[in-house]
């Protein structure tokens, strides 16, 4: 039977070989954390390489994702479908072994990591999801949700501000099944971190309410095992295990130095490491006894079979709960969801309300139909209007709720939402003002990159929020969202379009959705049944002329009403004007060419776009010779009505631009 040291050395060898062959990568972290990984994966991690999506598996997150070869080595060695050839092709085009772990590329990768600290935040989200799902589904004598979340993190993760946001919340919620291993090797790219990072991390996490195991020798399997046992015994607190390690362990001339952090060791040092580690095997060769010792497939199958038997007994006693659990963990919506009828109802009612208020009406409609909705707001629920009538806060004492008070932690909220949706069983939505999307920007991008269904409720969408001034008035944020690949952004003009946007967001399981909503009341727009159906296509003709239009007005959100008023005036002047409402450019751009031509015919070149966001985005629709009434500066502090007038969002200005085009 191979020794623990030999098993860990398989990780070290594969990692340094792959980085060396790719001529780029980060060998230091995999070599330094190999002993920790060996103990965790061989003695504790509950997983089944035959079924990487088993709902009750433990979750493992490599937050310091630059050490990706650590994860790839573990997946390969334990029996996942990640062939040795994929390790040979590390960091190469179309390989499953990208420079940083990418969700969906290879089985067993739980989340995309690399932007430091976000993996830690994802792990917090996964632990929240586990605790909440367990509270919602477990019954006396039947425990079907009972798994751990483990996370590896480095100095960089601890320095990033997001680590404070999410670790603070994790302590408050008492996430006892979350264990974080802090790779305290004292090295980052710039060198020894003592010159810029002297925090007492143990005291910091104790202050958050964590259980801390300090000063663990990260190269001593017995100390590592004892630390894990201590962590698992503290069921009411998340645990931080601080492991003292040597970066690049085994490379005699570079270990403990920044030289091995983010660059290949070099052929000579790789050879020296082989000698130092007593690893005489050729590059990428792992002896069969070591493969056999690592293979987790049989044990994983046994663990999952045991769970399946327990689930069968659960299903016999609680058939409805079992069906609901399966539906939710398989990301299936209820067959009887009635969102289309609600859209029609909103059209019939014809309310003139703020779209943030319309969003709350949607939540009150959808919430009872979707028990998987897990909402939240970054401390702005009374303004975002996300706390619907059936919302029940999640707390340490009562984790069975469906609403998280994230506190003023926008970035943490976004990344925790990613962890929740990656875990499965929930559709998370989270809210803040549109301007503070900036704080959570990278987590929004990560959701889009991973193609996961997270829903963002961004309210106070323009200068229309008024007196709080330019620090709170978004200008460039809509363009930022719209130019993010795979992010579907909606800016509805009234309650009806808001309901359609929520319907689309719920039903979209290939990426996140941003709902951009107004503070102020917006007028209801009349629509035919065909127009009502075409909202979901992203843009549609809201008002048309008799015959071919000579001018097209394109507008979104609060400016649709302005476009309609201006069109009516131009019509009185004998002009043929079409108004196009474009609540979602993403959806419209995804339509077939025939429909896009029907809404915005190429022959009609005289176009004006109207939106209280940055003007530049709209030239793709109006052309360089068109006109855009939008923002090119920051806002001002004043009542909303005064601001719209000051920045040209008036009927008179639209008529003037039309006159410039039409003569």
XYZ file of C-alpha atoms in Angstrom:
663
model
C 0.000 0.000 0.000
C 1.528 3.360 -0.999
C 2.253 5.793 1.796
C 0.382 9.065 2.217
C 3.531 10.880 1.104
C 3.611 8.889 -2.142
C -0.076 9.604 -2.766
C 0.489 13.321 -2.258
C 3.552 13.200 -4.494
C 1.374 11.974 -7.356
C -0.379 15.356 -7.175
C 2.937 17.200 -7.028
C 4.401 15.317 -9.973
C 1.346 15.660 -12.218
C 1.104 19.340 -11.366
C 4.708 20.266 -12.036
C 4.763 18.126 -15.213
C 1.629 19.735 -16.630
C 2.819 23.263 -15.882
C 6.214 22.497 -17.349
C 4.716 21.070 -20.550
C 2.352 24.041 -20.919
C 5.225 26.437 -20.223
C 2.848 28.384 -17.964
C 0.859 27.911 -14.802
C 1.134 27.851 -11.032
C 2.915 24.796 -9.595
C 3.470 26.248 -6.107
C -0.007 25.895 -4.616
C -0.663 22.311 -5.830
C 2.714 21.173 -4.510
C 2.226 22.989 -1.211
C -1.357 21.828 -0.585
C -0.976 18.249 -1.831
C -0.763 16.746 1.667
C -3.919 18.560 2.820
C -5.771 17.463 -0.313
C -4.655 13.862 0.122
C -6.079 13.618 3.643
C -9.302 15.411 2.787
C -10.068 13.531 -0.415
C -9.040 10.074 0.749
C -10.371 10.147 4.316
C -13.311 12.558 4.354
C -14.691 13.784 1.044
C -18.018 12.103 0.196
C -18.263 11.995 -3.592
C -18.859 9.604 -6.446
C -16.747 10.009 -9.588
C -19.338 7.860 -11.406
C -22.031 10.471 -10.713
C -20.538 13.953 -10.215
C -24.025 15.453 -9.814
C -25.201 13.266 -6.937
C -27.225 15.757 -4.844
C -25.839 14.728 -1.448
C -22.155 14.795 -2.388
C -19.751 16.974 -0.437
C -18.750 20.124 -2.310
C -15.094 20.987 -2.858
C -14.115 24.483 -3.981
C -10.599 25.568 -4.972
C -10.880 29.286 -4.282
C -7.212 29.875 -5.106
C -8.054 28.714 -8.612
C -4.653 29.516 -10.078
C -3.614 26.222 -8.453
C -5.951 24.429 -10.847
C -3.605 21.493 -11.415
C -4.303 20.471 -7.833
C -7.973 19.981 -8.689
C -7.304 18.391 -12.081
C -4.869 15.925 -10.488
C -7.417 15.009 -7.816
C -10.194 14.479 -10.335
C -7.971 12.368 -12.570
C -6.556 10.255 -9.756
C -9.874 9.547 -8.039
C -11.570 8.304 -11.206
C -13.505 11.148 -12.799
C -13.719 11.303 -16.592
C -10.622 13.442 -16.910
C -8.105 11.486 -18.910
C -4.349 11.810 -18.543
C -4.264 13.334 -22.023
C -6.280 16.254 -20.682
C -3.593 16.876 -18.070
C -0.986 16.750 -20.812
C -2.984 19.435 -22.636
C -3.185 21.727 -19.614
C -3.941 25.327 -20.664
C -4.321 24.393 -24.337
C -7.182 25.314 -26.677
C -10.365 23.252 -26.112
C -8.823 21.243 -23.267
C -10.967 20.508 -20.225
C -8.011 21.633 -18.122
C -8.112 25.398 -18.542
C -5.711 27.706 -16.745
C -8.275 28.168 -13.987
C -11.066 25.704 -13.143
C -14.023 26.387 -15.436
C -17.453 25.080 -14.471
C -18.790 22.702 -17.113
C -15.441 21.913 -18.692
C -14.783 18.728 -16.730
C -16.929 16.657 -14.350
C -16.257 17.391 -10.709
C -15.509 21.095 -11.122
C -18.099 22.653 -8.823
C -17.498 26.280 -9.791
C -15.324 28.555 -11.881
C -12.603 30.069 -9.726
C -9.661 32.359 -10.257
C -10.835 35.839 -9.254
C -9.576 35.455 -5.718
C -12.049 35.239 -2.870
C -15.019 34.381 -5.041
C -14.573 30.648 -4.584
C -14.736 31.208 -0.828
C -17.948 33.177 -1.397
C -19.338 30.396 -3.599
C -18.572 27.911 -0.832
C -20.517 30.051 1.639
C -23.440 30.018 -0.807
C -23.231 26.246 -1.145
C -23.208 25.831 2.623
C -26.235 28.130 2.946
C -28.035 26.077 0.286
C -27.218 22.813 2.080
C -28.429 24.074 5.440
C -31.615 25.581 4.009
C -32.421 22.586 1.800
C -31.889 20.255 4.762
C -34.246 22.327 6.905
C -36.874 22.306 4.175
C -36.741 18.594 3.298
C -35.282 16.483 6.109
C -37.837 14.869 8.371
C -37.540 12.909 11.643
C -35.881 9.605 10.840
C -35.132 10.720 7.282
C -31.994 12.723 6.547
C -31.577 13.097 2.792
C -29.593 16.356 2.798
C -26.442 16.020 4.881
C -23.185 17.026 3.281
C -20.156 19.196 3.870
C -18.661 22.088 1.935
C -14.870 22.257 1.843
C -12.878 25.151 0.459
C -9.178 25.744 -0.180
C -8.138 29.402 -0.016
C -4.861 31.280 -0.086
C -3.414 34.577 1.075
C -4.905 36.367 -1.922
C -8.410 35.164 -1.058
C -7.966 36.451 2.476
C -6.768 39.853 1.283
C -9.677 40.376 -1.114
C -12.494 42.378 0.475
C -15.134 39.854 -0.525
C -13.660 37.429 2.013
C -14.776 39.788 4.779
C -18.292 40.175 3.392
C -19.026 36.473 3.083
C -17.123 35.214 6.125
C -18.966 37.703 8.309
C -22.316 36.434 7.047
C -21.235 32.790 7.308
C -20.437 33.266 10.981
C -23.740 35.009 11.614
C -25.660 32.158 9.980
C -23.714 29.462 11.848
C -22.738 27.402 8.810
C -21.342 24.442 10.730
C -20.829 22.265 7.655
C -18.452 24.730 6.011
C -14.729 24.113 6.442
C -12.125 26.399 4.875
C -8.459 25.418 4.639
C -6.298 28.535 4.576
C -3.002 27.879 2.807
C -0.867 30.131 4.983
C 2.348 29.933 2.967
C 3.223 33.631 3.247
C 3.910 34.039 -0.471
C 2.125 35.860 -3.290
C 3.285 36.976 -6.724
C 5.115 40.002 -5.330
C 7.001 37.955 -2.755
C 6.682 37.515 0.991
C 3.316 38.905 2.071
C 4.552 40.119 5.443
C 5.355 43.398 3.730
C 1.671 44.041 2.970
C -0.417 41.480 4.864
C 0.092 41.252 8.603
C -3.487 40.582 9.735
C -4.108 38.241 12.636
C -6.323 36.014 10.521
C -7.200 33.689 13.388
C -8.544 36.528 15.526
C -10.301 38.008 12.530
C -12.280 34.836 11.903
C -12.926 34.256 15.583
C -14.493 37.730 15.609
C -16.773 36.631 12.768
C -17.990 33.743 14.919
C -15.930 31.009 13.276
C -14.217 28.069 14.928
C -10.501 28.424 14.170
C -7.828 25.725 14.211
C -4.500 27.603 14.034
C -0.924 26.579 13.301
C -1.565 23.243 11.599
C 1.442 21.740 9.849
C 0.100 21.420 6.317
C 2.604 18.670 5.561
C 1.745 16.464 8.562
C -1.200 14.181 7.731
C -1.935 13.444 11.389
C -2.186 17.138 12.262
C -4.373 17.736 9.220
C -6.651 14.858 10.156
C -6.948 16.033 13.753
C -7.833 19.539 12.542
C -10.579 18.178 10.285
C -12.005 16.149 13.165
C -12.078 19.295 15.304
C -13.806 21.219 12.529
C -16.458 18.548 12.031
C -17.173 18.479 15.768
C -18.159 22.175 15.786
C -21.590 21.842 14.215
C -22.784 25.368 15.046
C -19.887 27.322 13.538
C -18.006 27.333 10.245
C -14.377 26.317 10.659
C -11.139 27.838 9.430
C -8.130 25.520 9.446
C -4.954 27.574 9.155
C -2.337 25.380 7.510
C 1.296 26.387 7.526
C 2.716 25.120 4.242
C 5.728 25.559 2.032
C 4.799 26.759 -1.424
C 6.291 24.505 -4.096
C 7.055 21.818 -1.515
C 9.594 19.376 -2.926
C 11.341 21.719 -5.369
C 14.648 22.074 -3.494
C 15.828 25.393 -4.939
C 12.499 27.184 -5.388
C 10.215 25.969 -2.611
C 9.165 28.697 -0.211
C 9.823 31.392 -2.801
C 7.656 33.443 -5.161
C 9.620 31.919 -8.066
C 7.422 28.811 -7.932
C 4.131 30.663 -7.518
C 3.198 31.481 -11.099
C 5.836 30.049 -13.436
C 7.098 26.615 -14.482
C 9.864 25.234 -12.315
C 12.142 24.586 -15.276
C 13.499 21.260 -16.452
C 16.423 21.218 -14.027
C 14.270 22.032 -10.999
C 11.646 19.451 -12.019
C 14.397 16.837 -12.153
C 15.710 17.979 -8.775
C 12.185 17.807 -7.321
C 11.808 14.231 -8.547
C 14.955 13.329 -6.695
C 13.967 15.256 -3.567
C 10.518 13.621 -3.479
C 11.867 10.178 -4.359
C 9.617 10.106 -7.409
C 11.677 8.314 -10.077
C 8.842 7.968 -12.597
C 8.682 9.518 -16.053
C 6.618 12.674 -16.636
C 2.871 12.016 -16.362
C 3.441 8.434 -15.230
C 1.651 7.295 -12.074
C 2.267 3.707 -10.917
C -0.776 1.467 -10.849
C -0.705 0.859 -7.046
C -0.985 4.618 -6.518
C -3.885 4.847 -8.969
C -5.616 2.013 -7.107
C -5.107 3.709 -3.746
C -6.591 6.963 -5.059
C -9.537 5.402 -6.916
C -12.742 6.603 -5.215
C -15.281 5.043 -7.556
C -16.151 1.942 -5.533
C -16.430 3.807 -2.240
C -18.374 6.595 -3.927
C -20.831 4.122 -5.416
C -21.321 2.492 -2.021
C -21.991 5.879 -0.397
C -24.441 6.886 -3.091
C -26.192 3.494 -3.016
C -26.668 3.927 0.718
C -28.153 7.380 0.113
C -30.422 6.040 -2.637
C -31.762 3.408 -0.224
C -32.423 6.096 2.384
C -34.098 8.266 -0.243
C -36.327 5.350 -1.278
C -37.524 5.003 2.324
C -38.060 8.766 2.438
C -40.069 8.596 -0.791
C -42.286 5.862 0.642
C -43.127 7.927 3.704
C -43.089 11.407 2.122
C -43.901 10.932 -1.589
C -44.822 14.566 -2.301
C -41.689 15.895 -0.639
C -39.558 13.372 -2.533
C -41.058 14.432 -5.862
C -40.499 18.070 -4.984
C -36.894 17.389 -3.958
C -36.183 15.612 -7.240
C -37.835 18.366 -9.262
C -35.886 21.110 -7.586
C -32.500 19.394 -7.620
C -32.990 18.638 -11.328
C -33.699 22.337 -12.041
C -37.206 21.663 -13.344
C -39.916 24.295 -13.012
C -43.406 23.300 -11.851
C -45.524 22.231 -14.806
C -48.473 24.305 -13.617
C -46.735 27.696 -13.312
C -49.165 30.448 -14.417
C -46.940 33.392 -15.267
C -48.473 33.944 -18.730
C -51.915 34.421 -17.219
C -50.442 36.930 -14.781
C -48.982 38.981 -17.645
C -52.427 39.149 -19.228
C -53.923 40.136 -15.872
C -51.434 42.984 -15.509
C -52.363 44.194 -18.988
C -56.055 44.184 -18.111
C -55.500 46.049 -14.849
C -53.451 48.752 -16.553
C -51.778 50.136 -13.437
C -49.485 53.158 -13.547
C -46.877 52.206 -10.963
C -43.107 52.066 -10.562
C -41.618 48.968 -12.126
C -39.955 48.140 -8.780
C -43.493 47.996 -7.329
C -44.622 45.883 -10.279
C -41.711 43.550 -9.532
C -43.032 43.048 -6.009
C -46.445 42.162 -7.450
C -44.690 39.592 -9.645
C -42.921 38.097 -6.631
C -46.210 37.848 -4.764
C -47.589 35.955 -7.761
C -44.569 33.728 -8.466
C -43.437 33.087 -4.893
C -46.253 30.706 -3.892
C -45.737 28.779 -7.138
C -41.946 28.530 -6.806
C -40.785 27.303 -3.394
C -37.257 27.222 -4.830
C -37.132 31.033 -5.034
C -34.501 32.177 -2.550
C -34.499 35.955 -2.415
C -32.494 38.635 -0.768
C -31.323 42.203 -0.864
C -28.148 44.030 0.094
C -29.876 45.927 2.917
C -32.302 47.769 0.613
C -35.415 45.606 0.738
C -37.785 48.530 1.552
C -36.466 50.342 -1.536
C -35.897 47.357 -3.832
C -39.263 45.893 -2.793
C -38.016 42.307 -2.782
C -39.513 41.137 0.522
C -42.752 39.634 -0.767
C -45.749 38.556 1.321
C -44.543 34.963 1.746
C -40.898 35.807 2.420
C -39.429 34.211 5.548
C -35.951 35.279 6.676
C -33.234 32.653 6.976
C -31.404 32.757 10.285
C -28.995 30.661 12.327
C -31.896 29.375 14.418
C -34.375 28.982 11.552
C -32.634 28.097 8.283
C -35.801 26.866 6.565
C -36.801 30.253 5.168
C -36.598 31.660 1.665
C -35.096 35.111 2.118
C -31.563 36.218 2.996
C -30.804 39.566 4.566
C -27.382 39.965 2.956
C -26.613 43.230 4.723
C -24.531 45.849 2.919
C -22.549 43.192 1.045
C -23.317 43.547 -2.670
C -20.280 41.651 -3.977
C -20.711 38.948 -1.374
C -24.393 38.674 -2.276
C -23.666 38.120 -5.966
C -21.018 35.471 -5.341
C -23.093 33.730 -2.657
C -25.983 33.604 -5.140
C -23.630 31.835 -7.565
C -22.823 29.276 -4.882
C -26.505 28.753 -4.125
C -27.465 28.117 -7.736
C -24.405 25.914 -8.302
C -25.405 23.807 -5.298
C -28.853 23.205 -6.748
C -32.383 23.232 -5.402
C -32.876 27.000 -5.565
C -33.373 29.913 -7.929
C -31.692 32.860 -6.193
C -32.572 36.496 -6.720
C -30.763 39.409 -5.119
C -31.327 43.132 -5.190
C -29.602 46.471 -4.870
C -29.632 49.859 -6.588
C -28.385 49.682 -10.170
C -25.429 51.936 -9.350
C -24.195 49.446 -6.741
C -24.091 46.718 -9.338
C -20.550 48.072 -9.647
C -19.650 46.510 -6.299
C -20.890 43.078 -7.404
C -19.850 43.385 -11.046
C -17.378 40.512 -11.168
C -19.773 38.043 -9.556
C -22.387 38.969 -12.177
C -19.806 38.269 -14.859
C -19.006 34.901 -13.268
C -22.673 33.869 -13.332
C -22.802 34.753 -17.024
C -19.551 32.893 -17.685
C -20.870 29.770 -15.952
C -24.337 30.022 -17.526
C -26.177 29.828 -14.199
C -29.668 31.107 -13.429
C -29.252 33.989 -11.017
C -31.700 36.897 -11.083
C -30.633 40.437 -10.239
C -33.178 43.065 -9.255
C -31.513 46.423 -9.920
C -33.788 49.308 -8.973
C -33.441 53.116 -9.078
C -32.360 52.743 -12.663
C -31.485 56.279 -13.810
C -31.241 59.960 -12.962
C -34.909 59.471 -12.116
C -33.922 58.516 -8.573
C -33.399 62.227 -8.067
C -32.024 64.003 -5.045
C -29.378 61.477 -3.981
C -27.322 62.844 -6.835
C -24.674 61.566 -9.241
C -23.074 59.141 -6.763
C -26.335 57.189 -6.831
C -27.497 57.883 -10.386
C -26.445 55.157 -12.853
C -25.277 56.275 -16.289
C -22.899 53.710 -17.804
C -24.174 50.652 -15.904
C -26.832 49.584 -18.418
C -24.230 49.484 -21.180
C -21.965 47.483 -18.899
C -24.692 44.904 -18.321
C -25.814 44.760 -21.949
C -22.315 44.163 -23.269
C -21.705 41.253 -20.881
C -21.960 38.025 -22.886
C -24.755 35.667 -21.812
C -26.357 38.190 -19.433
C -29.961 38.933 -20.365
C -30.831 42.477 -19.313
C -34.372 43.880 -19.135
C -35.463 47.482 -18.611
C -39.272 47.332 -18.688
C -41.465 50.354 -19.413
C -44.459 49.409 -17.252
C -45.951 46.716 -15.052
C -46.756 44.469 -18.006
C -43.237 44.414 -19.371
C -41.992 43.833 -15.813
C -44.153 40.727 -15.516
C -42.879 39.510 -18.888
C -39.307 40.111 -17.754
C -39.810 38.096 -14.567
C -41.395 35.302 -16.600
C -38.384 35.230 -18.921
C -35.927 35.318 -16.018
C -37.542 32.384 -14.241
C -37.649 30.289 -17.400
C -34.082 31.054 -18.492
C -31.773 28.301 -17.266
C -28.764 29.097 -19.437
C -27.534 32.231 -17.707
C -28.370 35.119 -15.390
C -30.934 37.872 -15.889
C -30.806 41.504 -14.783
C -34.093 43.303 -14.158
C -33.513 47.068 -14.249
C -36.404 48.850 -12.573
C -37.600 52.387 -11.918
C -38.084 54.228 -8.667
C -40.789 56.470 -10.137
C -44.239 55.572 -11.479
C -44.420 54.766 -15.203
C -47.558 54.998 -17.339
C -49.327 51.839 -18.479
C -49.186 51.159 -22.221
C -52.050 49.657 -24.203
C -51.255 46.548 -26.242
C -52.922 44.051 -28.523
C -52.603 40.314 -27.872
C -49.899 40.134 -30.520
C -47.938 42.962 -28.917
C -48.294 41.276 -25.549
C -46.783 38.083 -26.942
C -43.971 39.967 -28.675
C -42.641 41.515 -25.457
C -40.775 38.270 -24.905
C -38.945 38.814 -28.172
C -37.096 41.717 -26.592
C -38.411 44.523 -28.808
C -41.695 45.119 -30.554
C -43.715 47.781 -32.291
C -45.727 49.494 -29.577
C -47.228 52.184 -31.833
C -47.164 52.201 -35.618
C -48.008 54.540 -38.429
C -50.311 54.017 -41.355
C -48.063 52.797 -44.097
C -44.274 52.855 -43.973
C -42.918 54.963 -41.110
C -40.549 57.807 -41.921
C -39.154 57.900 -38.396
C -38.620 55.237 -35.718
C -38.398 56.118 -32.040
C -36.695 53.433 -29.940
C -37.034 53.647 -26.184
C -36.826 51.629 -22.977
C -38.106 51.931 -19.435
C -39.213 55.361 -18.283
C -38.535 56.863 -21.705
C -41.137 54.770 -23.543
C -43.891 57.037 -22.257
C -41.931 60.038 -23.528
C -41.550 58.410 -26.946
C -45.288 57.749 -27.104
C -46.101 61.373 -26.245
C -43.680 62.671 -28.860
C -45.023 60.250 -31.480
C -48.562 61.462 -30.869
C -47.458 65.070 -31.394
C -45.561 64.198 -34.562
C -48.572 62.283 -35.830
C -50.671 65.436 -35.311
C -48.112 67.213 -37.497
C -48.730 64.690 -40.258
C -45.609 62.609 -39.702
C -45.542 58.798 -39.951
C -43.836 57.592 -36.763
C -43.234 54.156 -35.279
C -42.452 53.596 -31.578
C -40.409 50.521 -30.694
C -40.202 49.467 -27.069
C -36.998 47.487 -26.509
C -37.050 46.135 -22.956
C -34.332 43.563 -23.722
C -31.779 44.172 -26.444
C -30.277 40.762 -25.616
C -33.530 38.992 -26.459
C -34.113 41.118 -29.544
C -30.633 40.467 -30.924
C -31.313 36.742 -30.553
C -34.398 36.825 -32.804
C -34.363 35.692 -36.411
C -33.474 38.207 -39.103
C -37.030 38.324 -40.405
C -38.447 39.488 -37.086
C -35.670 42.019 -36.514
C -36.296 43.453 -39.978
C -40.005 43.607 -39.273
C -39.422 45.736 -36.147
C -36.506 47.825 -37.397
C -36.615 47.774 -41.209
C -33.347 48.746 -42.852
C -35.188 51.036 -45.264
C -36.178 53.351 -42.418
C -32.868 55.030 -41.628
C -34.185 57.997 -39.664
C -34.154 56.810 -36.061
C -33.977 58.273 -32.569
C -33.142 56.266 -29.458
C -34.275 57.621 -26.086
C -32.918 56.261 -22.821
C -31.713 57.838 -19.577
C -28.532 55.788 -19.768
C -25.285 56.204 -21.661
C -25.913 57.326 -25.232
C -23.128 55.431 -27.004
C -24.770 51.997 -26.778
C -27.659 53.009 -29.011
C -25.736 53.869 -32.179
C -25.800 50.168 -33.077
C -29.558 50.583 -33.629
C -29.878 54.153 -34.948
C -26.699 54.248 -37.047
C -24.094 56.967 -37.078
C -26.547 59.362 -38.733
C -29.266 58.731 -36.168
C -29.872 60.611 -32.955
C -29.598 59.445 -29.358
C -31.160 61.280 -26.453
C -29.166 59.856 -23.584
C -26.564 60.612 -20.966
C -22.998 61.606 -21.792
C -22.151 63.034 -18.359
C -22.929 62.172 -14.774
C -26.160 63.351 -13.194
C -26.915 66.069 -10.661
C -28.690 66.316 -7.322
C -32.235 67.560 -7.866
C -35.831 66.306 -8.069
C -36.316 63.784 -10.855
C -38.573 66.034 -12.931
C -36.004 68.815 -12.946
C -33.257 66.385 -13.940
C -35.156 64.903 -16.880
C -35.814 68.406 -18.172
C -32.207 69.513 -17.589
C -30.751 66.551 -19.493
C -33.140 66.787 -22.432
C -35.627 64.010 -21.719
C -38.563 66.123 -22.831
C -41.109 65.968 -25.614
C -39.771 69.245 -26.978
C -36.255 67.860 -27.329
C -37.514 64.725 -29.080
C -39.474 66.907 -31.514
C -36.392 69.021 -32.155
C -34.263 65.931 -32.936
C -37.037 64.637 -35.199
C -37.082 67.936 -37.047
C -33.311 67.688 -37.565
C -33.768 64.292 -39.189
C -36.992 64.880 -41.118
C -36.422 68.501 -42.163
